[in-house]
mmCIF file of C-alpha atoms in Angstrom:
data_model
loop_
_atom_site.group_PDB
_atom_site.id
_atom_site.type_symbol
_atom_site.label_atom_id
_atom_site.label_comp_id
_atom_site.label_asym_id
_atom_site.label_seq_id
_atom_site.Cartn_x
_atom_site.Cartn_y
_atom_site.Cartn_z
ATOM 1 C CA MET A 37 0.004 -0.126 0.211
ATOM 2 C CA SER A 38 1.353 3.446 -0.516
ATOM 3 C CA PHE A 39 2.277 5.966 2.049
ATOM 4 C CA ALA A 40 -0.380 8.512 1.029
ATOM 5 C CA GLU A 41 -3.258 5.771 1.173
ATOM 6 C CA ARG A 42 -3.143 4.909 4.108
ATOM 7 C CA ASP A 43 -5.640 5.537 7.486
ATOM 8 C CA GLY A 44 -5.389 7.332 10.403
ATOM 9 C CA VAL A 45 -4.327 11.224 11.027
ATOM 10 C CA ILE A 46 -1.356 12.938 10.858
ATOM 11 C CA TRP A 47 -0.190 15.876 12.871
ATOM 12 C CA PHE A 48 0.416 19.039 10.584
ATOM 13 C CA ASP A 49 1.010 22.692 11.537
ATOM 14 C CA GLY A 50 -0.233 21.677 15.092
ATOM 15 C CA GLU A 51 -3.972 19.688 14.199
ATOM 16 C CA LEU A 52 -4.516 16.489 13.649
ATOM 17 C CA ILE A 53 -5.820 15.637 9.951
ATOM 18 C CA PRO A 54 -7.177 12.782 7.887
ATOM 19 C CA TRP A 55 -3.806 11.075 6.554
ATOM 20 C CA LYS A 56 -4.834 11.312 3.195
ATOM 21 C CA ASP A 57 -5.223 14.778 3.340
ATOM 22 C CA ALA A 58 -1.539 15.536 4.375
ATOM 23 C CA LYS A 59 -0.224 16.975 1.310
ATOM 24 C CA VAL A 60 2.087 19.558 0.390
ATOM 25 C CA HIS A 61 2.310 21.339 -3.061
ATOM 26 C CA VAL A 62 4.954 20.320 -5.860
ATOM 27 C CA LEU A 63 6.770 23.837 -5.834
ATOM 28 C CA THR A 64 7.405 22.843 -1.844
ATOM 29 C CA HIS A 65 10.677 24.459 -1.200
ATOM 30 C CA THR A 66 12.327 21.188 0.733
ATOM 31 C CA LEU A 67 11.306 19.051 -2.331
ATOM 32 C CA HIS A 68 13.087 20.726 -4.866
ATOM 33 C CA TYR A 69 16.560 21.702 -2.276
ATOM 34 C CA GLY A 70 16.505 19.177 0.085
ATOM 35 C CA MET A 71 16.604 22.130 3.180
ATOM 36 C CA GLY A 72 14.805 20.103 5.994
ATOM 37 C CA VAL A 73 15.335 18.222 8.924
ATOM 38 C CA PHE A 74 14.114 15.321 10.770
ATOM 39 C CA GLU A 75 13.822 12.196 13.038
ATOM 40 C CA GLY A 76 13.125 8.466 13.259
ATOM 41 C CA VAL A 77 11.899 7.580 16.549
ATOM 42 C CA ARG A 78 10.283 4.424 18.070
ATOM 43 C CA ALA A 79 7.388 3.157 20.474
ATOM 44 C CA TYR A 80 7.479 -0.007 21.893
ATOM 45 C CA ASP A 81 4.849 -1.750 23.590
ATOM 46 C CA ALA A 82 6.799 -1.697 27.088
ATOM 47 C CA GLY A 83 4.749 -4.572 29.401
ATOM 48 C CA SER A 84 2.886 -2.417 32.835
ATOM 49 C CA HIS A 85 4.201 1.133 31.173
ATOM 50 C CA GLY A 86 2.444 0.719 28.525
ATOM 51 C CA THR A 87 3.226 1.805 24.672
ATOM 52 C CA CYS A 88 5.945 4.128 25.238
ATOM 53 C CA ILE A 89 8.548 6.486 23.235
ATOM 54 C CA PHE A 90 12.059 5.627 23.758
ATOM 55 C CA ARG A 91 14.092 8.308 24.312
ATOM 56 C CA LEU A 92 11.990 11.131 23.224
ATOM 57 C CA ASN A 93 13.044 13.781 25.039
ATOM 58 C CA GLU A 94 16.783 12.790 23.223
ATOM 59 C CA HIS A 95 14.896 12.559 19.652
ATOM 60 C CA THR A 96 12.982 15.995 19.983
ATOM 61 C CA ASP A 97 16.511 17.709 21.438
ATOM 62 C CA ARG A 98 18.366 16.648 18.444
ATOM 63 C CA LEU A 99 15.348 17.606 16.012
ATOM 64 C CA PHE A 100 15.708 20.931 17.700
ATOM 65 C CA ARG A 101 19.640 21.203 17.631
ATOM 66 C CA SER A 102 19.485 20.132 13.440
ATOM 67 C CA ALA A 103 17.054 22.979 13.289
ATOM 68 C CA HIS A 104 19.415 25.710 14.556
ATOM 69 C CA ILE A 105 21.971 24.506 12.731
ATOM 70 C CA MET A 106 20.680 24.519 9.386
ATOM 71 C CA ASN A 107 18.812 27.697 10.315
ATOM 72 C CA MET A 108 15.238 26.888 10.150
ATOM 73 C CA ALA A 109 13.044 28.950 12.894
ATOM 74 C CA MET A 110 10.922 26.481 14.630
ATOM 75 C CA PRO A 111 7.394 27.554 15.017
ATOM 76 C CA TYR A 112 6.591 24.858 18.205
ATOM 77 C CA SER A 113 8.148 24.486 21.283
ATOM 78 C CA LYS A 114 10.076 21.287 22.525
ATOM 79 C CA ASP A 115 6.905 20.412 24.637
ATOM 80 C CA GLU A 116 4.669 20.485 21.994
ATOM 81 C CA LEU A 117 6.205 18.605 19.719
ATOM 82 C CA ASN A 118 6.947 16.068 22.599
ATOM 83 C CA GLU A 119 2.944 15.995 22.864
ATOM 84 C CA ALA A 120 2.316 15.423 19.318
ATOM 85 C CA GLN A 121 4.379 12.586 18.949
ATOM 86 C CA LYS A 122 2.078 10.787 21.958
ATOM 87 C CA LEU A 123 -0.762 11.654 20.316
ATOM 88 C CA VAL A 124 0.055 10.496 16.889
ATOM 89 C CA VAL A 125 0.777 7.422 18.368
ATOM 90 C CA ARG A 126 -2.645 7.378 20.931
ATOM 91 C CA GLU A 127 -4.747 8.433 17.697
ATOM 92 C CA ASN A 128 -3.881 6.048 15.286
ATOM 93 C CA ASP A 129 -4.256 3.377 18.077
ATOM 94 C CA LEU A 130 -1.079 2.187 17.488
ATOM 95 C CA THR A 131 0.709 -0.485 20.067
ATOM 96 C CA GLU A 132 4.266 -0.275 18.597
ATOM 97 C CA ALA A 133 5.783 2.746 16.021
ATOM 98 C CA TYR A 134 7.263 4.141 14.068
ATOM 99 C CA LEU A 135 7.642 8.045 14.418
ATOM 100 C CA ARG A 136 8.927 10.306 11.921
ATOM 101 C CA PRO A 137 8.806 14.500 12.939
ATOM 102 C CA MET A 138 9.981 16.295 9.959
ATOM 103 C CA VAL A 139 10.441 20.135 9.733
ATOM 104 C CA PHE A 140 10.635 21.843 6.020
ATOM 105 C CA TYR A 141 10.069 24.561 4.422
ATOM 106 C CA GLY A 142 6.748 25.586 2.251
ATOM 107 C CA SER A 143 6.094 26.644 -1.455
ATOM 108 C CA GLU A 144 6.256 30.086 -0.115
ATOM 109 C CA GLY A 145 8.828 30.955 -2.483
ATOM 110 C CA MET A 146 11.248 29.490 -5.039
ATOM 111 C CA GLY A 147 15.046 29.682 -5.280
ATOM 112 C CA LEU A 148 17.866 29.815 -3.107
ATOM 113 C CA ARG A 149 17.646 33.247 -2.536
ATOM 114 C CA ALA A 150 13.770 32.556 -1.207
ATOM 115 C CA ASP A 151 13.630 34.949 2.154
ATOM 116 C CA ASN A 152 9.688 34.282 2.632
ATOM 117 C CA LEU A 153 9.812 30.699 3.381
ATOM 118 C CA GLN A 154 7.891 29.690 6.492
ATOM 119 C CA THR A 155 8.846 26.351 8.663
ATOM 120 C CA HIS A 156 6.334 23.528 8.448
ATOM 121 C CA VAL A 157 6.097 20.744 10.830
ATOM 122 C CA ILE A 158 4.951 17.091 10.835
ATOM 123 C CA VAL A 159 4.757 14.548 12.832
ATOM 124 C CA ALA A 160 3.478 10.648 11.035
ATOM 125 C CA ALA A 161 3.506 7.498 12.908
ATOM 126 C CA TRP A 162 2.739 4.028 11.619
ATOM 127 C CA ASN A 163 3.667 0.469 12.399
ATOM 128 C CA TRP A 164 6.800 -0.827 11.192
ATOM 129 C CA PRO A 165 8.220 -3.783 12.863
ATOM 130 C CA SER A 166 11.379 -4.145 11.972
ATOM 131 C CA TYR A 167 14.300 -2.479 9.213
ATOM 132 C CA MET A 168 15.840 -5.986 9.365
ATOM 133 C CA SER A 169 14.603 -9.557 9.681
ATOM 134 C CA PRO A 170 14.441 -11.130 12.924
ATOM 135 C CA GLU A 171 17.082 -13.797 11.872
ATOM 136 C CA ALA A 172 19.206 -10.925 10.759
ATOM 137 C CA LYS A 173 18.794 -9.902 14.335
ATOM 138 C CA GLU A 174 20.588 -12.932 15.598
ATOM 139 C CA GLN A 175 22.968 -14.128 12.691
ATOM 140 C CA GLY A 176 24.560 -10.925 11.501
ATOM 141 C CA ILE A 177 24.255 -9.260 7.804
ATOM 142 C CA LYS A 178 26.609 -8.622 5.240
ATOM 143 C CA ILE A 179 27.988 -5.312 4.062
ATOM 144 C CA ARG A 180 30.340 -3.708 1.492
ATOM 145 C CA THR A 181 32.664 -1.038 1.501
ATOM 146 C CA SER A 182 30.931 1.908 -0.212
ATOM 147 C CA SER A 183 32.349 3.646 -3.332
ATOM 148 C CA TYR A 184 30.406 6.479 -2.103
ATOM 149 C CA THR A 185 32.208 9.076 0.736
ATOM 150 C CA ARG A 186 30.906 10.141 3.970
ATOM 151 C CA HIS A 187 29.859 13.873 4.048
ATOM 152 C CA HIS A 188 32.413 16.582 5.204
ATOM 153 C CA VAL A 189 32.104 18.615 7.556
ATOM 154 C CA ASN A 190 33.189 21.610 5.401
ATOM 155 C CA ILE A 191 30.920 20.253 2.521
ATOM 156 C CA SER A 192 27.785 19.886 4.842
ATOM 157 C CA MET A 193 26.452 19.942 8.581
ATOM 158 C CA CYS A 194 27.470 16.419 10.141
ATOM 159 C CA LYS A 195 25.493 17.146 13.327
ATOM 160 C CA ALA A 196 22.342 17.668 11.297
ATOM 161 C CA LYS A 197 19.937 15.255 10.673
ATOM 162 C CA ALA A 198 19.190 17.043 7.365
ATOM 163 C CA ASN A 199 16.522 15.580 4.446
ATOM 164 C CA GLY A 200 18.804 16.193 1.927
ATOM 165 C CA HIS A 201 22.249 13.946 3.395
ATOM 166 C CA TYR A 202 20.088 11.061 2.663
ATOM 167 C CA ILE A 203 20.950 11.210 -1.139
ATOM 168 C CA ASN A 204 24.346 9.918 0.240
ATOM 169 C CA SER A 205 23.262 7.143 2.179
ATOM 170 C CA MET A 206 20.542 5.875 -0.827
ATOM 171 C CA LEU A 207 23.333 5.680 -3.123
ATOM 172 C CA ALA A 208 25.899 3.472 -0.727
ATOM 173 C CA LEU A 209 22.614 1.201 0.007
ATOM 174 C CA LYS A 210 21.428 0.711 -2.972
ATOM 175 C CA GLU A 211 24.980 -0.223 -4.163
ATOM 176 C CA ALA A 212 25.293 -2.475 -1.300
ATOM 177 C CA LEU A 213 22.236 -4.221 -2.008
ATOM 178 C CA ASP A 214 23.010 -4.470 -5.787
ATOM 179 C CA CYS A 215 26.276 -6.491 -4.600
ATOM 180 C CA GLY A 216 24.395 -9.505 -2.445
ATOM 181 C CA CYS A 217 24.574 -7.053 0.925
ATOM 182 C CA GLU A 218 22.125 -6.013 3.249
ATOM 183 C CA GLU A 219 24.075 -2.649 4.373
ATOM 184 C CA ALA A 220 26.695 -0.359 3.286
ATOM 185 C CA LEU A 221 29.420 1.203 5.223
ATOM 186 C CA LEU A 222 30.826 4.427 4.551
ATOM 187 C CA LEU A 223 34.400 5.994 4.937
ATOM 188 C CA ASP A 224 35.239 9.685 5.683
ATOM 189 C CA ASN A 225 37.134 11.840 3.150
ATOM 190 C CA GLU A 226 40.030 11.026 4.640
ATOM 191 C CA GLY A 227 39.304 6.512 4.011
ATOM 192 C CA TYR A 228 38.337 6.258 7.600
ATOM 193 C CA VAL A 229 35.383 4.365 8.816
ATOM 194 C CA ALA A 230 32.207 6.681 9.643
ATOM 195 C CA GLU A 231 29.496 4.738 9.600
ATOM 196 C CA GLY A 232 26.583 2.882 7.922
ATOM 197 C CA SER A 233 23.846 4.246 5.381
ATOM 198 C CA GLY A 234 21.632 4.748 8.341
ATOM 199 C CA GLU A 235 23.539 3.458 11.583
ATOM 200 C CA ASN A 236 26.496 4.049 13.564
ATOM 201 C CA ILE A 237 29.270 1.291 13.738
ATOM 202 C CA PHE A 238 30.950 -0.460 16.919
ATOM 203 C CA ILE A 239 33.813 -3.214 16.649
ATOM 204 C CA VAL A 240 34.946 -5.031 19.359
ATOM 205 C CA ARG A 241 38.734 -6.281 19.822
ATOM 206 C CA ASN A 242 39.683 -8.118 22.822
ATOM 207 C CA GLY A 243 36.816 -7.634 24.914
ATOM 208 C CA GLU A 244 36.863 -4.144 24.551
ATOM 209 C CA LEU A 245 34.058 -1.426 22.152
ATOM 210 C CA TYR A 246 35.917 1.034 19.540
ATOM 211 C CA THR A 247 33.708 3.201 17.266
ATOM 212 C CA PRO A 248 34.502 6.211 15.177
ATOM 213 C CA GLU A 249 34.887 9.772 16.425
ATOM 214 C CA LEU A 250 31.946 11.713 15.885
ATOM 215 C CA THR A 251 33.543 14.150 13.242
ATOM 216 C CA SER A 252 31.786 12.754 9.692
ATOM 217 C CA CYS A 253 29.127 10.572 11.553
ATOM 218 C CA LEU A 254 26.020 11.537 13.124
ATOM 219 C CA ASP A 255 25.332 11.652 17.102
ATOM 220 C CA GLY A 256 23.521 8.780 17.281
ATOM 221 C CA ILE A 257 20.896 8.406 20.020
ATOM 222 C CA THR A 258 21.076 4.646 20.067
ATOM 223 C CA ARG A 259 24.724 4.792 19.610
ATOM 224 C CA ASN A 260 24.900 7.257 23.049
ATOM 225 C CA THR A 261 22.502 4.136 25.080
ATOM 226 C CA ILE A 262 25.061 1.592 23.756
ATOM 227 C CA PHE A 263 27.664 3.986 25.590
ATOM 228 C CA GLN A 264 25.684 3.714 28.840
ATOM 229 C CA LEU A 265 24.410 0.178 28.723
ATOM 230 C CA ALA A 266 28.302 -0.674 28.250
ATOM 231 C CA ASP A 267 29.077 1.309 31.220
ATOM 232 C CA GLU A 268 26.517 -0.199 33.180
ATOM 233 C CA CYS A 269 28.333 -3.754 32.189
ATOM 234 C CA GLY A 270 31.882 -2.602 33.172
ATOM 235 C CA LEU A 271 32.640 -2.562 29.131
ATOM 236 C CA LYS A 272 35.484 0.265 27.990
ATOM 237 C CA ILE A 273 34.719 1.910 24.653
ATOM 238 C CA HIS A 274 37.182 4.099 22.760
ATOM 239 C CA GLU A 275 36.403 6.235 20.390
ATOM 240 C CA LYS A 276 39.162 6.735 17.857
ATOM 241 C CA ARG A 277 39.803 6.605 14.177
ATOM 242 C CA ILE A 278 39.426 3.075 12.676
ATOM 243 C CA THR A 279 40.626 1.943 9.520
ATOM 244 C CA ARG A 280 38.127 -0.381 6.759
ATOM 245 C CA ASP A 281 40.987 -3.415 7.763
ATOM 246 C CA GLU A 282 39.970 -2.911 11.678
ATOM 247 C CA VAL A 283 36.881 -4.123 10.998
ATOM 248 C CA TYR A 284 37.775 -6.928 9.182
ATOM 249 C CA VAL A 285 40.213 -8.353 12.179
ATOM 250 C CA ALA A 286 37.520 -7.353 14.421
ATOM 251 C CA ASP A 287 36.237 -10.082 16.900
ATOM 252 C CA GLU A 288 32.517 -8.658 16.815
ATOM 253 C CA ALA A 289 30.783 -6.057 15.013
ATOM 254 C CA PHE A 290 27.643 -4.121 14.848
ATOM 255 C CA PHE A 291 25.548 -1.457 13.835
ATOM 256 C CA THR A 292 22.987 0.818 15.918
ATOM 257 C CA GLY A 293 20.320 2.764 15.344
ATOM 258 C CA THR A 294 16.608 3.467 15.780
ATOM 259 C CA ALA A 295 15.526 1.746 13.051
ATOM 260 C CA ALA A 296 18.211 -0.642 13.098
ATOM 261 C CA GLU A 297 18.295 -1.120 16.623
ATOM 262 C CA VAL A 298 21.274 -3.221 17.948
ATOM 263 C CA LEU A 299 22.447 -5.388 14.111
ATOM 264 C CA PRO A 300 25.236 -7.639 14.175
ATOM 265 C CA ILE A 301 27.568 -7.882 10.922
ATOM 266 C CA ARG A 302 28.960 -11.255 9.841
ATOM 267 C CA MET A 303 31.289 -10.177 6.794
ATOM 268 C CA HIS A 304 32.668 -7.175 5.593
ATOM 269 C CA ASP A 305 33.696 -7.172 1.887
ATOM 270 C CA GLY A 306 33.659 -10.693 2.012
ATOM 271 C CA ARG A 307 35.795 -11.186 5.121
ATOM 272 C CA VAL A 308 34.270 -13.252 8.073
ATOM 273 C CA ILE A 309 33.873 -10.964 11.290
ATOM 274 C CA GLY A 310 34.927 -13.246 13.955
ATOM 275 C CA GLU A 311 32.958 -16.760 14.232
ATOM 276 C CA GLY A 312 30.739 -15.002 11.691
ATOM 277 C CA ARG A 313 27.551 -14.614 13.692
ATOM 278 C CA ARG A 314 26.632 -12.770 16.870
ATOM 279 C CA GLY A 315 29.006 -12.416 19.302
ATOM 280 C CA PRO A 316 28.790 -12.224 23.108
ATOM 281 C CA ILE A 317 29.216 -8.776 23.646
ATOM 282 C CA THR A 318 27.011 -7.653 20.779
ATOM 283 C CA THR A 319 24.478 -10.195 22.023
ATOM 284 C CA ARG A 320 24.347 -9.138 25.933
ATOM 285 C CA LEU A 321 23.851 -5.686 24.713
ATOM 286 C CA GLN A 322 21.483 -6.312 22.487
ATOM 287 C CA GLU A 323 19.707 -8.052 24.985
ATOM 288 C CA MET A 324 20.218 -5.238 27.166
ATOM 289 C CA TYR A 325 18.658 -2.688 24.841
ATOM 290 C CA PHE A 326 15.650 -4.583 23.995
ATOM 291 C CA ASN A 327 14.927 -4.863 28.236
ATOM 292 C CA ALA A 328 15.408 -0.842 28.296
ATOM 293 C CA VAL A 329 13.052 -0.345 25.246
ATOM 294 C CA ARG A 330 10.628 -3.258 26.333
ATOM 295 C CA GLY A 331 9.892 -1.641 29.969
ATOM 296 C CA GLU A 332 12.150 -4.719 31.594
ATOM 297 C CA ALA A 333 15.127 -2.692 32.940
ATOM 298 C CA SER A 334 14.224 -1.126 36.040
ATOM 299 C CA ASN A 335 16.796 1.318 36.097
ATOM 300 C CA ARG A 336 15.916 2.591 32.806
ATOM 301 C CA THR A 337 13.016 4.008 33.090
ATOM 302 C CA GLU A 338 13.660 7.446 32.437
ATOM 303 C CA TRP A 339 14.084 6.432 28.758
ATOM 304 C CA LEU A 340 10.708 6.216 28.359
ATOM 305 C CA ALA A 341 7.548 8.058 27.184
ATOM 306 C CA PRO A 342 4.248 6.658 28.140
ATOM 307 C CA VAL A 343 1.728 7.847 24.857
ATOM 308 C CA LYS A 344 -0.847 7.380 27.926
#
């Protein structure tokens, strides 16, 4: 089914409107030039806590940071956007959901010099069970190094989750899929590991975790979650430059992201990583992550925002 033909409601500039009526003009500025920012957020069935949005405040904070970086005026407060996200989950009667808040410029003007543009905000929510198959979360995925380079800090604003940035991600992912892999690994402009098409990456060597410095890659909220979970169980994490061949010889590797969650990597560029399956540290962190999002971690309830 087309996303335009679904039933339900979408929050659009402060009002709930029928899903099929949530439309913009073909001369919408962001459609032409890509200047917009967004978030990917998830709500889970958290047992006795009910349906909860995971790390809602952190996602909304990053949305506002992204808008600020792109110099887009936000017409709503963080509290209003938080309530809007809870509202669309409730009103669409979703027990679990993927949420898409997006900030974009309208059709008030055209051209790079347009100075009369209005900032619009939407929040949609729908049932989108998993980015990868359940088997992939256990067995791991195959990835390949992309021929496309990740953004450079003086070319685009790497700390903004901006709409136009994801052209780079789509090209890299399509290339990987065409080569029989499930995901891409992008390098920065100096040839060091940056991130996946929509995920941060961790590797494990000798019982310790390594992940790229936050230069060309997004400051991931799931990445931050793993930092806190790793600290909780006494695992050290090093942020450093990582070369492609360090991934080849890692004991374990995994991606993190709101859509990907905690996703093991079993093969990179035709090289088997570790034992060629999900390793013990990845397993442990994955279990802790799912316990947290499902409301089963009593010390992490502050990460849960009940929708009711």
